[in-house]
Amino acid sequence: MSLVIALLLGALSVLVMFPAAQHLRSLQDGERAHATLHTSGACMAGHCQVKFEAAGRTVVADLPVGSGGGRSSVGARLTVRYQADDPQVVAREEDVGGGGAAVLAVMSGGGALLFLVMSVVAAIFVARQRRADSTPGRTPQDGQRHGGD
């Protein structure tokens, strides 16, 4: 079971959180705009939307996975960075350094290593137990008192 958890945490880190952190960093040089939180929710999971003006039109865009600000209420003011050629690609200015995605990538990677080490230690323990139980000349009753002894 520990190995399965290690694989899942490793996959979360490598396939989801690390790319999310890279995506957030890619917007560091993006256009800057003042926005309002249009839809709040689990921003870290990518369930928040912001509303802002870009090139003279109003844009409502989803914040990417790894965004912070989940505790903010609808209508909260914030600053965002977006791609000039595609205003739908947006992130909170506070998150363009990698944000919570980078922290979660490191934490889930560390958790994966922890569970991997636990599964290796458990495998070594089980192998030693089996080897000790199958030692020649030893029976399962060795070392135990018999009822008539």
mmCIF file with all atom_site columns, N, CA, C and O in Angstrom, residues 31-39 49-54 58-61 63 72-82 87 90-94:
data_model
loop_
_atom_site.group_PDB
_atom_site.id
_atom_site.type_symbol
_atom_site.label_atom_id
_atom_site.label_alt_id
_atom_site.label_comp_id
_atom_site.label_asym_id
_atom_site.label_entity_id
_atom_site.label_seq_id
_atom_site.pdbx_PDB_ins_code
_atom_site.Cartn_x
_atom_site.Cartn_y
_atom_site.Cartn_z
_atom_site.occupancy
_atom_site.B_iso_or_equiv
_atom_site.pdbx_formal_charge
_atom_site.auth_seq_id
_atom_site.auth_comp_id
_atom_site.auth_asym_id
_atom_site.auth_atom_id
_atom_site.pdbx_PDB_model_num
ATOM 1   N N  . GLU A 1 31 ? 1.319   40.705 -19.251 1.00 0.00 ? 31 GLU A N  1
ATOM 2   C CA . GLU A 1 31 ? 0.666   42.005 -19.067 1.00 0.00 ? 31 GLU A CA 1
ATOM 3   C C  . GLU A 1 31 ? 0.025   42.060 -17.688 1.00 0.00 ? 31 GLU A C  1
ATOM 4   O O  . GLU A 1 31 ? -0.510  41.070 -17.204 1.00 0.00 ? 31 GLU A O  1
ATOM 5   N N  . ARG A 1 32 ? 0.051   43.229 -17.108 1.00 0.00 ? 32 ARG A N  1
ATOM 6   C CA . ARG A 1 32 ? -0.495  43.402 -15.762 1.00 0.00 ? 32 ARG A CA 1
ATOM 7   C C  . ARG A 1 32 ? -1.870  44.057 -15.854 1.00 0.00 ? 32 ARG A C  1
ATOM 8   O O  . ARG A 1 32 ? -2.072  44.966 -16.654 1.00 0.00 ? 32 ARG A O  1
ATOM 9   N N  . ALA A 1 33 ? -2.808  43.585 -15.033 1.00 0.00 ? 33 ALA A N  1
ATOM 10  C CA . ALA A 1 33 ? -4.149  44.173 -15.012 1.00 0.00 ? 33 ALA A CA 1
ATOM 11  C C  . ALA A 1 33 ? -4.730  44.060 -13.607 1.00 0.00 ? 33 ALA A C  1
ATOM 12  O O  . ALA A 1 33 ? -4.392  43.143 -12.854 1.00 0.00 ? 33 ALA A O  1
ATOM 13  N N  . HIS A 1 34 ? -5.626  44.993 -13.284 1.00 0.00 ? 34 HIS A N  1
ATOM 14  C CA . HIS A 1 34 ? -6.367  44.920 -12.029 1.00 0.00 ? 34 HIS A CA 1
ATOM 15  C C  . HIS A 1 34 ? -7.628  44.115 -12.302 1.00 0.00 ? 34 HIS A C  1
ATOM 16  O O  . HIS A 1 34 ? -8.299  44.315 -13.309 1.00 0.00 ? 34 HIS A O  1
ATOM 17  N N  . ALA A 1 35 ? -7.934  43.184 -11.404 1.00 0.00 ? 35 ALA A N  1
ATOM 18  C CA . ALA A 1 35 ? -9.060  42.284 -11.607 1.00 0.00 ? 35 ALA A CA 1
ATOM 19  C C  . ALA A 1 35 ? -9.883  42.160 -10.337 1.00 0.00 ? 35 ALA A C  1
ATOM 20  O O  . ALA A 1 35 ? -9.474  42.615 -9.268  1.00 0.00 ? 35 ALA A O  1
ATOM 21  N N  . THR A 1 36 ? -11.033 41.548 -10.483 1.00 0.00 ? 36 THR A N  1
ATOM 22  C CA . THR A 1 36 ? -11.855 41.185 -9.332  1.00 0.00 ? 36 THR A CA 1
ATOM 23  C C  . THR A 1 36 ? -12.098 39.688 -9.388  1.00 0.00 ? 36 THR A C  1
ATOM 24  O O  . THR A 1 36 ? -12.159 39.096 -10.468 1.00 0.00 ? 36 THR A O  1
ATOM 25  N N  . LEU A 1 37 ? -12.228 39.108 -8.226  1.00 0.00 ? 37 LEU A N  1
ATOM 26  C CA . LEU A 1 37 ? -12.523 37.681 -8.158  1.00 0.00 ? 37 LEU A CA 1
ATOM 27  C C  . LEU A 1 37 ? -13.978 37.499 -8.568  1.00 0.00 ? 37 LEU A C  1
ATOM 28  O O  . LEU A 1 37 ? -14.889 38.018 -7.930  1.00 0.00 ? 37 LEU A O  1
ATOM 29  N N  . HIS A 1 38 ? -14.192 36.796 -9.663  1.00 0.00 ? 38 HIS A N  1
ATOM 30  C CA . HIS A 1 38 ? -15.522 36.620 -10.231 1.00 0.00 ? 38 HIS A CA 1
ATOM 31  C C  . HIS A 1 38 ? -16.222 35.406 -9.624  1.00 0.00 ? 38 HIS A C  1
ATOM 32  O O  . HIS A 1 38 ? -17.412 35.429 -9.337  1.00 0.00 ? 38 HIS A O  1
ATOM 33  N N  . THR A 1 39 ? -15.481 34.314 -9.459  1.00 0.00 ? 39 THR A N  1
ATOM 34  C CA . THR A 1 39 ? -15.999 33.081 -8.865  1.00 0.00 ? 39 THR A CA 1
ATOM 35  C C  . THR A 1 39 ? -14.956 32.562 -7.903  1.00 0.00 ? 39 THR A C  1
ATOM 36  O O  . THR A 1 39 ? -13.808 32.362 -8.284  1.00 0.00 ? 39 THR A O  1
ATOM 37  N N  . GLN A 1 49 ? -12.329 32.048 -10.801 1.00 0.00 ? 49 GLN A N  1
ATOM 38  C CA . GLN A 1 49 ? -12.302 32.875 -12.010 1.00 0.00 ? 49 GLN A CA 1
ATOM 39  C C  . GLN A 1 49 ? -12.098 34.330 -11.620 1.00 0.00 ? 49 GLN A C  1
ATOM 40  O O  . GLN A 1 49 ? -12.554 34.766 -10.562 1.00 0.00 ? 49 GLN A O  1
ATOM 41  N N  . VAL A 1 50 ? -11.426 35.071 -12.514 1.00 0.00 ? 50 VAL A N  1
ATOM 42  C CA . VAL A 1 50 ? -11.230 36.501 -12.325 1.00 0.00 ? 50 VAL A CA 1
ATOM 43  C C  . VAL A 1 50 ? -11.825 37.239 -13.518 1.00 0.00 ? 50 VAL A C  1
ATOM 44  O O  . VAL A 1 50 ? -11.958 36.691 -14.616 1.00 0.00 ? 50 VAL A O  1
ATOM 45  N N  . LYS A 1 51 ? -12.179 38.494 -13.279 1.00 0.00 ? 51 LYS A N  1
ATOM 46  C CA . LYS A 1 51 ? -12.749 39.352 -14.317 1.00 0.00 ? 51 LYS A CA 1
ATOM 47  C C  . LYS A 1 51 ? -11.882 40.597 -14.404 1.00 0.00 ? 51 LYS A C  1
ATOM 48  O O  . LYS A 1 51 ? -11.589 41.232 -13.384 1.00 0.00 ? 51 LYS A O  1
ATOM 49  N N  . PHE A 1 52 ? -11.448 40.936 -15.641 1.00 0.00 ? 52 PHE A N  1
ATOM 50  C CA . PHE A 1 52 ? -10.586 42.100 -15.824 1.00 0.00 ? 52 PHE A CA 1
ATOM 51  C C  . PHE A 1 52 ? -10.718 42.633 -17.250 1.00 0.00 ? 52 PHE A C  1
ATOM 52  O O  . PHE A 1 52 ? -11.327 41.990 -18.110 1.00 0.00 ? 52 PHE A O  1
ATOM 53  N N  . GLU A 1 53 ? -10.150 43.804 -17.486 1.00 0.00 ? 53 GLU A N  1
ATOM 54  C CA . GLU A 1 53 ? -10.155 44.442 -18.803 1.00 0.00 ? 53 GLU A CA 1
ATOM 55  C C  . GLU A 1 53 ? -8.830  44.154 -19.500 1.00 0.00 ? 53 GLU A C  1
ATOM 56  O O  . GLU A 1 53 ? -7.763  44.363 -18.917 1.00 0.00 ? 53 GLU A O  1
ATOM 57  N N  . ALA A 1 54 ? -8.902  43.685 -20.741 1.00 0.00 ? 54 ALA A N  1
ATOM 58  C CA . ALA A 1 54 ? -7.705  43.437 -21.546 1.00 0.00 ? 54 ALA A CA 1
ATOM 59  C C  . ALA A 1 54 ? -7.992  43.875 -22.978 1.00 0.00 ? 54 ALA A C  1
ATOM 60  O O  . ALA A 1 54 ? -8.967  43.395 -23.588 1.00 0.00 ? 54 ALA A O  1
ATOM 61  N N  . THR A 1 58 ? -13.831 43.059 -21.733 1.00 0.00 ? 58 THR A N  1
ATOM 62  C CA . THR A 1 58 ? -13.915 42.401 -20.433 1.00 0.00 ? 58 THR A CA 1
ATOM 63  C C  . THR A 1 58 ? -13.654 40.912 -20.611 1.00 0.00 ? 58 THR A C  1
ATOM 64  O O  . THR A 1 58 ? -14.240 40.263 -21.471 1.00 0.00 ? 58 THR A O  1
ATOM 65  N N  . VAL A 1 59 ? -12.765 40.389 -19.793 1.00 0.00 ? 59 VAL A N  1
ATOM 66  C CA . VAL A 1 59 ? -12.379 38.980 -19.871 1.00 0.00 ? 59 VAL A CA 1
ATOM 67  C C  . VAL A 1 59 ? -12.703 38.319 -18.535 1.00 0.00 ? 59 VAL A C  1
ATOM 68  O O  . VAL A 1 59 ? -12.405 38.864 -17.477 1.00 0.00 ? 59 VAL A O  1
ATOM 69  N N  . VAL A 1 60 ? -13.318 37.156 -18.602 1.00 0.00 ? 60 VAL A N  1
ATOM 70  C CA . VAL A 1 60 ? -13.501 36.302 -17.431 1.00 0.00 ? 60 VAL A CA 1
ATOM 71  C C  . VAL A 1 60 ? -12.687 35.050 -17.697 1.00 0.00 ? 60 VAL A C  1
ATOM 72  O O  . VAL A 1 60 ? -12.933 34.326 -18.664 1.00 0.00 ? 60 VAL A O  1
ATOM 73  N N  . ALA A 1 61 ? -11.663 34.834 -16.870 1.00 0.00 ? 61 ALA A N  1
ATOM 74  C CA . ALA A 1 61 ? -10.736 33.729 -17.097 1.00 0.00 ? 61 ALA A CA 1
ATOM 75  C C  . ALA A 1 61 ? -10.562 32.899 -15.829 1.00 0.00 ? 61 ALA A C  1
ATOM 76  O O  . ALA A 1 61 ? -10.682 33.403 -14.716 1.00 0.00 ? 61 ALA A O  1
ATOM 77  N N  . LEU A 1 63 ? -8.437  30.923 -13.096 1.00 0.00 ? 63 LEU A N  1
ATOM 78  C CA . LEU A 1 63 ? -7.099  30.900 -12.524 1.00 0.00 ? 63 LEU A CA 1
ATOM 79  C C  . LEU A 1 63 ? -6.578  29.472 -12.634 1.00 0.00 ? 63 LEU A C  1
ATOM 80  O O  . LEU A 1 63 ? -7.331  28.513 -12.482 1.00 0.00 ? 63 LEU A O  1
ATOM 81  N N  . SER A 1 72 ? -10.379 34.342 -0.425  1.00 0.00 ? 72 SER A N  1
ATOM 82  C CA . SER A 1 72 ? -10.938 35.636 -0.800  1.00 0.00 ? 72 SER A CA 1
ATOM 83  C C  . SER A 1 72 ? -12.388 35.462 -1.235  1.00 0.00 ? 72 SER A C  1
ATOM 84  O O  . SER A 1 72 ? -12.770 34.433 -1.792  1.00 0.00 ? 72 SER A O  1
ATOM 85  N N  . SER A 1 73 ? -13.180 36.482 -0.997  1.00 0.00 ? 73 SER A N  1
ATOM 86  C CA . SER A 1 73 ? -14.593 36.407 -1.381  1.00 0.00 ? 73 SER A CA 1
ATOM 87  C C  . SER A 1 73 ? -14.787 37.011 -2.767  1.00 0.00 ? 73 SER A C  1
ATOM 88  O O  . SER A 1 73 ? -13.956 37.766 -3.268  1.00 0.00 ? 73 SER A O  1
ATOM 89  N N  . VAL A 1 74 ? -15.907 36.678 -3.390  1.00 0.00 ? 74 VAL A N  1
ATOM 90  C CA . VAL A 1 74 ? -16.244 37.209 -4.707  1.00 0.00 ? 74 VAL A CA 1
ATOM 91  C C  . VAL A 1 74 ? -16.242 38.732 -4.632  1.00 0.00 ? 74 VAL A C  1
ATOM 92  O O  . VAL A 1 74 ? -16.750 39.325 -3.686  1.00 0.00 ? 74 VAL A O  1
ATOM 93  N N  . GLY A 1 75 ? -15.634 39.358 -5.629  1.00 0.00 ? 75 GLY A N  1
ATOM 94  C CA . GLY A 1 75 ? -15.543 40.812 -5.663  1.00 0.00 ? 75 GLY A CA 1
ATOM 95  C C  . GLY A 1 75 ? -14.242 41.355 -5.105  1.00 0.00 ? 75 GLY A C  1
ATOM 96  O O  . GLY A 1 75 ? -13.980 42.557 -5.211  1.00 0.00 ? 75 GLY A O  1
ATOM 97  N N  . ALA A 1 76 ? -13.427 40.496 -4.526  1.00 0.00 ? 76 ALA A N  1
ATOM 98  C CA . ALA A 1 76 ? -12.140 40.939 -3.980  1.00 0.00 ? 76 ALA A CA 1
ATOM 99  C C  . ALA A 1 76 ? -11.251 41.445 -5.118  1.00 0.00 ? 76 ALA A C  1
ATOM 100 O O  . ALA A 1 76 ? -11.207 40.867 -6.194  1.00 0.00 ? 76 ALA A O  1
ATOM 101 N N  . ARG A 1 77 ? -10.546 42.531 -4.867  1.00 0.00 ? 77 ARG A N  1
ATOM 102 C CA . ARG A 1 77 ? -9.657  43.115 -5.875  1.00 0.00 ? 77 ARG A CA 1
ATOM 103 C C  . ARG A 1 77 ? -8.287  42.432 -5.805  1.00 0.00 ? 77 ARG A C  1
ATOM 104 O O  . ARG A 1 77 ? -7.791  42.147 -4.718  1.00 0.00 ? 77 ARG A O  1
ATOM 105 N N  . LEU A 1 78 ? -7.716  42.178 -6.968  1.00 0.00 ? 78 LEU A N  1
ATOM 106 C CA . LEU A 1 78 ? -6.389  41.601 -7.044  1.00 0.00 ? 78 LEU A CA 1
ATOM 107 C C  . LEU A 1 78 ? -5.728  42.009 -8.344  1.00 0.00 ? 78 LEU A C  1
ATOM 108 O O  . LEU A 1 78 ? -6.387  42.498 -9.262  1.00 0.00 ? 78 LEU A O  1
ATOM 109 N N  . THR A 1 79 ? -4.434  41.821 -8.409  1.00 0.00 ? 79 THR A N  1
ATOM 110 C CA . THR A 1 79 ? -3.684  42.121 -9.622  1.00 0.00 ? 79 THR A CA 1
ATOM 111 C C  . THR A 1 79 ? -3.321  40.811 -10.298 1.00 0.00 ? 79 THR A C  1
ATOM 112 O O  . THR A 1 79 ? -2.918  39.852 -9.632  1.00 0.00 ? 79 THR A O  1
ATOM 113 N N  . VAL A 1 80 ? -3.493  40.754 -11.615 1.00 0.00 ? 80 VAL A N  1
ATOM 114 C CA . VAL A 1 80 ? -3.202  39.544 -12.375 1.00 0.00 ? 80 VAL A CA 1
ATOM 115 C C  . VAL A 1 80 ? -2.179  39.844 -13.462 1.00 0.00 ? 80 VAL A C  1
ATOM 116 O O  . VAL A 1 80 ? -1.963  40.989 -13.839 1.00 0.00 ? 80 VAL A O  1
ATOM 117 N N  . ARG A 1 81 ? -1.573  38.790 -13.945 1.00 0.00 ? 81 ARG A N  1
ATOM 118 C CA . ARG A 1 81 ? -0.695  38.836 -15.121 1.00 0.00 ? 81 ARG A CA 1
ATOM 119 C C  . ARG A 1 81 ? -1.308  37.903 -16.155 1.00 0.00 ? 81 ARG A C  1
ATOM 120 O O  . ARG A 1 81 ? -1.758  36.812 -15.829 1.00 0.00 ? 81 ARG A O  1
ATOM 121 N N  . TYR A 1 82 ? -1.337  38.345 -17.412 1.00 0.00 ? 82 TYR A N  1
ATOM 122 C CA . TYR A 1 82 ? -1.913  37.514 -18.471 1.00 0.00 ? 82 TYR A CA 1
ATOM 123 C C  . TYR A 1 82 ? -1.054  37.614 -19.725 1.00 0.00 ? 82 TYR A C  1
ATOM 124 O O  . TYR A 1 82 ? -0.256  38.542 -19.891 1.00 0.00 ? 82 TYR A O  1
ATOM 125 N N  . PRO A 1 87 ? -5.595  36.535 -23.422 1.00 0.00 ? 87 PRO A N  1
ATOM 126 C CA . PRO A 1 87 ? -5.931  36.968 -22.057 1.00 0.00 ? 87 PRO A CA 1
ATOM 127 C C  . PRO A 1 87 ? -6.601  35.887 -21.201 1.00 0.00 ? 87 PRO A C  1
ATOM 128 O O  . PRO A 1 87 ? -6.739  36.064 -19.996 1.00 0.00 ? 87 PRO A O  1
ATOM 129 N N  . VAL A 1 90 ? -4.091  33.421 -17.510 1.00 0.00 ? 90 VAL A N  1
ATOM 130 C CA . VAL A 1 90 ? -3.945  34.437 -16.477 1.00 0.00 ? 90 VAL A CA 1
ATOM 131 C C  . VAL A 1 90 ? -3.536  33.788 -15.154 1.00 0.00 ? 90 VAL A C  1
ATOM 132 O O  . VAL A 1 90 ? -3.787  32.606 -14.929 1.00 0.00 ? 90 VAL A O  1
ATOM 133 N N  . ALA A 1 91 ? -2.878  34.565 -14.310 1.00 0.00 ? 91 ALA A N  1
ATOM 134 C CA . ALA A 1 91 ? -2.535  34.116 -12.958 1.00 0.00 ? 91 ALA A CA 1
ATOM 135 C C  . ALA A 1 91 ? -2.474  35.325 -12.045 1.00 0.00 ? 91 ALA A C  1
ATOM 136 O O  . ALA A 1 91 ? -2.213  36.446 -12.503 1.00 0.00 ? 91 ALA A O  1
ATOM 137 N N  . ARG A 1 92 ? -2.718  35.103 -10.765 1.00 0.00 ? 92 ARG A N  1
ATOM 138 C CA . ARG A 1 92 ? -2.565  36.183 -9.792  1.00 0.00 ? 92 ARG A CA 1
ATOM 139 C C  . ARG A 1 92 ? -1.104  36.600 -9.762  1.00 0.00 ? 92 ARG A C  1
ATOM 140 O O  . ARG A 1 92 ? -0.208  35.768 -9.864  1.00 0.00 ? 92 ARG A O  1
ATOM 141 N N  . GLU A 1 93 ? -0.858  37.888 -9.615  1.00 0.00 ? 93 GLU A N  1
ATOM 142 C CA . GLU A 1 93 ? 0.520   38.379 -9.596  1.00 0.00 ? 93 GLU A CA 1
ATOM 143 C C  . GLU A 1 93 ? 1.306   37.760 -8.440  1.00 0.00 ? 93 GLU A C  1
ATOM 144 O O  . GLU A 1 93 ? 2.501   37.493 -8.569  1.00 0.00 ? 93 GLU A O  1
ATOM 145 N N  . GLU A 1 94 ? 0.650   37.498 -7.324  1.00 0.00 ? 94 GLU A N  1
ATOM 146 C CA . GLU A 1 94 ? 1.319   36.892 -6.173  1.00 0.00 ? 94 GLU A CA 1
ATOM 147 C C  . GLU A 1 94 ? 1.785   35.460 -6.457  1.00 0.00 ? 94 GLU A C  1
ATOM 148 O O  . GLU A 1 94 ? 2.648   34.936 -5.765  1.00 0.00 ? 94 GLU A O  1
#
